[in-house]
XYZ file of N, CA and C in Angstrom:
246
model
N -76.030 16.753 124.441
C -76.943 15.614 124.405
C -76.135 14.318 124.367
N -76.673 13.306 124.971
C -76.072 11.983 124.945
C -77.140 11.002 124.507
N -76.967 10.449 123.309
C -77.949 9.513 122.765
C -79.354 10.110 122.725
N -79.467 11.396 122.386
C -80.770 12.021 122.241
C -81.400 12.526 123.517
N -80.722 12.388 124.654
C -81.260 12.880 125.916
C -80.461 14.118 126.313
N -81.150 15.205 126.552
C -80.512 16.437 126.979
C -79.944 16.231 128.379
N -78.707 16.630 128.596
C -78.061 16.418 129.898
C -78.688 17.246 131.015
N -79.563 18.176 130.670
C -80.284 18.959 131.679
C -81.634 18.333 132.031
N -82.051 17.294 131.311
C -83.321 16.626 131.607
C -83.300 16.007 133.005
N -84.469 15.903 133.576
C -84.631 15.223 134.862
C -84.638 13.723 134.603
N -83.849 12.991 135.372
C -83.823 11.528 135.286
C -84.191 10.983 136.658
N -85.249 10.199 136.692
C -85.715 9.597 137.941
C -85.456 8.101 137.869
N -84.640 7.614 138.792
C -84.293 6.201 138.849
C -85.023 5.534 140.005
N -85.528 4.350 139.758
C -86.075 3.555 140.851
C -84.901 3.102 141.714
N -85.084 3.061 143.005
C -84.025 2.597 143.893
C -83.719 1.119 143.655
N -84.747 0.319 143.419
C -84.588 -1.123 143.205
C -84.817 -1.427 141.728
N -83.719 -1.585 140.976
C -83.815 -1.855 139.539
C -83.923 -3.349 139.231
N -83.938 -4.166 140.262
C -84.058 -5.613 140.078
C -82.694 -6.283 140.022
N -82.667 -7.568 140.258
C -81.439 -8.365 140.234
C -80.341 -7.785 141.126
N -80.734 -7.172 142.231
C -79.759 -6.617 143.166
C -79.123 -5.313 142.719
N -79.599 -4.734 141.630
C -79.035 -3.490 141.106
C -79.757 -2.313 141.745
N -78.986 -1.391 142.310
C -79.539 -0.237 143.006
C -79.437 1.014 142.136
N -80.541 1.753 142.032
C -80.565 2.979 141.245
C -79.595 4.020 141.748
N -79.452 4.099 143.073
C -78.542 5.095 143.627
C -77.084 4.785 143.294
N -76.760 3.517 143.050
C -75.406 3.130 142.641
C -75.239 3.355 141.134
N -76.201 2.898 140.343
C -76.134 3.070 138.889
C -76.183 4.546 138.495
N -76.801 5.364 139.336
C -76.869 6.792 139.068
C -75.499 7.430 138.930
N -74.512 6.876 139.595
C -73.153 7.422 139.499
C -72.638 7.358 138.067
N -72.874 6.251 137.383
C -72.441 6.121 135.982
C -73.132 7.152 135.104
N -74.406 7.389 135.371
C -75.168 8.380 134.600
C -74.629 9.776 134.893
N -74.338 10.039 136.154
C -73.755 11.327 136.555
C -72.407 11.553 135.853
N -71.602 10.510 135.771
C -70.282 10.612 135.134
C -70.387 10.871 133.630
N -71.550 10.608 133.047
C -71.786 10.932 131.634
C -72.162 12.405 131.453
N -72.317 13.123 132.572
C -72.611 14.547 132.504
C -74.023 14.943 132.878
N -74.838 13.983 133.287
C -76.205 14.275 133.720
C -76.177 14.663 135.198
N -76.884 15.733 135.554
C -76.800 16.189 136.941
C -78.154 16.293 137.647
N -79.240 16.130 136.928
C -80.574 16.218 137.526
C -81.114 14.818 137.805
N -80.426 14.124 138.707
C -80.759 12.733 139.023
C -81.510 12.652 140.344
N -82.585 11.896 140.324
C -83.415 11.682 141.506
C -83.657 10.189 141.672
N -83.876 9.769 142.900
C -84.241 8.388 143.216
C -85.702 8.378 143.642
N -86.447 7.418 143.126
C -87.836 7.218 143.505
C -87.926 5.868 144.218
N -88.600 5.845 145.365
C -88.634 4.616 146.147
C -89.883 4.530 147.021
N -90.221 3.326 147.376
C -91.268 3.089 148.363
C -90.663 2.745 149.721
N -89.326 2.724 149.805
C -88.671 2.433 151.075
C -88.971 3.542 152.075
N -88.862 3.233 153.330
C -89.128 4.180 154.416
C -88.097 5.314 154.371
N -88.566 6.529 154.651
C -87.663 7.685 154.712
C -86.458 7.382 155.589
N -85.295 7.754 155.116
C -84.072 7.567 155.888
C -83.415 6.219 155.704
N -84.055 5.299 154.989
C -83.463 3.972 154.824
C -82.453 3.928 153.673
N -82.407 4.984 152.874
C -81.446 5.073 151.781
C -80.552 6.279 152.044
N -79.252 6.053 151.985
C -78.305 7.153 152.137
C -78.137 7.803 150.770
N -78.383 9.113 150.701
C -78.334 9.827 149.431
C -76.887 10.076 149.013
N -76.477 9.500 147.877
C -75.135 9.797 147.365
C -75.064 11.237 146.841
N -73.882 11.778 146.736
C -73.682 13.167 146.300
C -74.227 13.432 144.898
N -74.238 12.430 144.022
C -74.678 12.629 142.641
C -76.204 12.583 142.482
N -76.909 12.257 143.539
C -78.372 12.242 143.521
C -78.876 13.521 144.182
N -79.755 14.266 143.482
C -80.268 15.515 144.045
C -81.189 15.293 145.228
N -82.037 14.292 145.116
C -83.027 14.079 146.171
C -83.609 12.670 146.064
N -84.043 12.134 147.186
C -84.746 10.853 147.205
C -86.218 11.157 147.415
N -87.051 10.649 146.504
C -88.488 10.924 146.496
C -89.288 9.646 146.677
N -90.521 9.787 147.103
C -91.412 8.627 147.146
C -91.878 8.337 145.718
N -92.632 7.293 145.546
C -93.184 6.977 144.230
C -94.543 7.630 144.015
N -94.936 8.485 144.942
C -96.185 9.218 144.813
C -96.007 10.287 143.733
N -96.721 10.177 142.601
C -96.540 11.132 141.497
C -96.734 12.588 141.910
N -97.655 12.852 142.821
C -97.888 14.224 143.258
C -96.660 14.778 143.979
N -96.050 13.959 144.826
C -94.840 14.400 145.529
C -93.718 14.659 144.535
N -93.543 13.749 143.590
C -92.491 13.922 142.588
C -92.690 15.239 141.851
N -93.900 15.497 141.408
C -94.192 16.720 140.667
C -93.918 17.957 141.516
N -94.313 17.917 142.793
C -94.167 19.074 143.668
C -92.749 19.288 144.181
N -91.964 18.249 144.297
C -90.639 18.354 144.893
C -89.535 18.731 143.912
N -89.784 18.588 142.624
C -88.787 18.951 141.616
C -89.098 20.353 141.120
N -88.082 21.202 141.068
C -88.266 22.570 140.581
C -88.258 22.552 139.055
N -89.429 22.392 138.477
C -89.554 22.265 137.023
C -89.252 23.567 136.290
N -89.271 24.706 136.984
C -89.017 25.979 136.311
C -87.585 26.075 135.817
N -86.672 25.315 136.436
C -85.281 25.339 136.015
C -84.969 24.271 134.964
N -85.927 23.447 134.640
C -85.691 22.336 133.722
C -86.219 22.649 132.324
N -85.991 21.754 131.423
C -86.356 21.924 130.020
C -87.786 21.481 129.721
N -88.646 21.379 130.746
C -90.016 20.914 130.577
C -90.085 19.497 129.998
N -89.095 18.713 130.270
C -89.120 17.330 129.812
C -88.627 16.427 130.941
N -88.956 15.182 130.842
C -88.587 14.237 131.881
C -88.213 12.912 131.238
N -87.166 12.313 131.731
C -86.751 10.994 131.292
C -86.818 10.103 132.519
N -87.526 9.029 132.447
C -87.649 8.132 133.586
C -87.120 6.760 133.212
N -86.173 6.274 134.004
C -85.582 4.959 133.752
C -86.069 3.981 134.780
């Protein structure tokens, strides 16, 4: 655990964190802390974001898609969203 968050938890980052900060870039720092279930959520058009190696998948902001696209059976039944 790191600061109370299980490193196996799903972390979903917005692609646009504001002030020019990109979730897919900041995700690298989170990955380097030992978290590996990192996803990007975005309203950008498919293919407009290049998926870095530390991001498992790029998802839309549609909650149904997010729920269906993540394999929750392998996770701890918890979610952390930044």
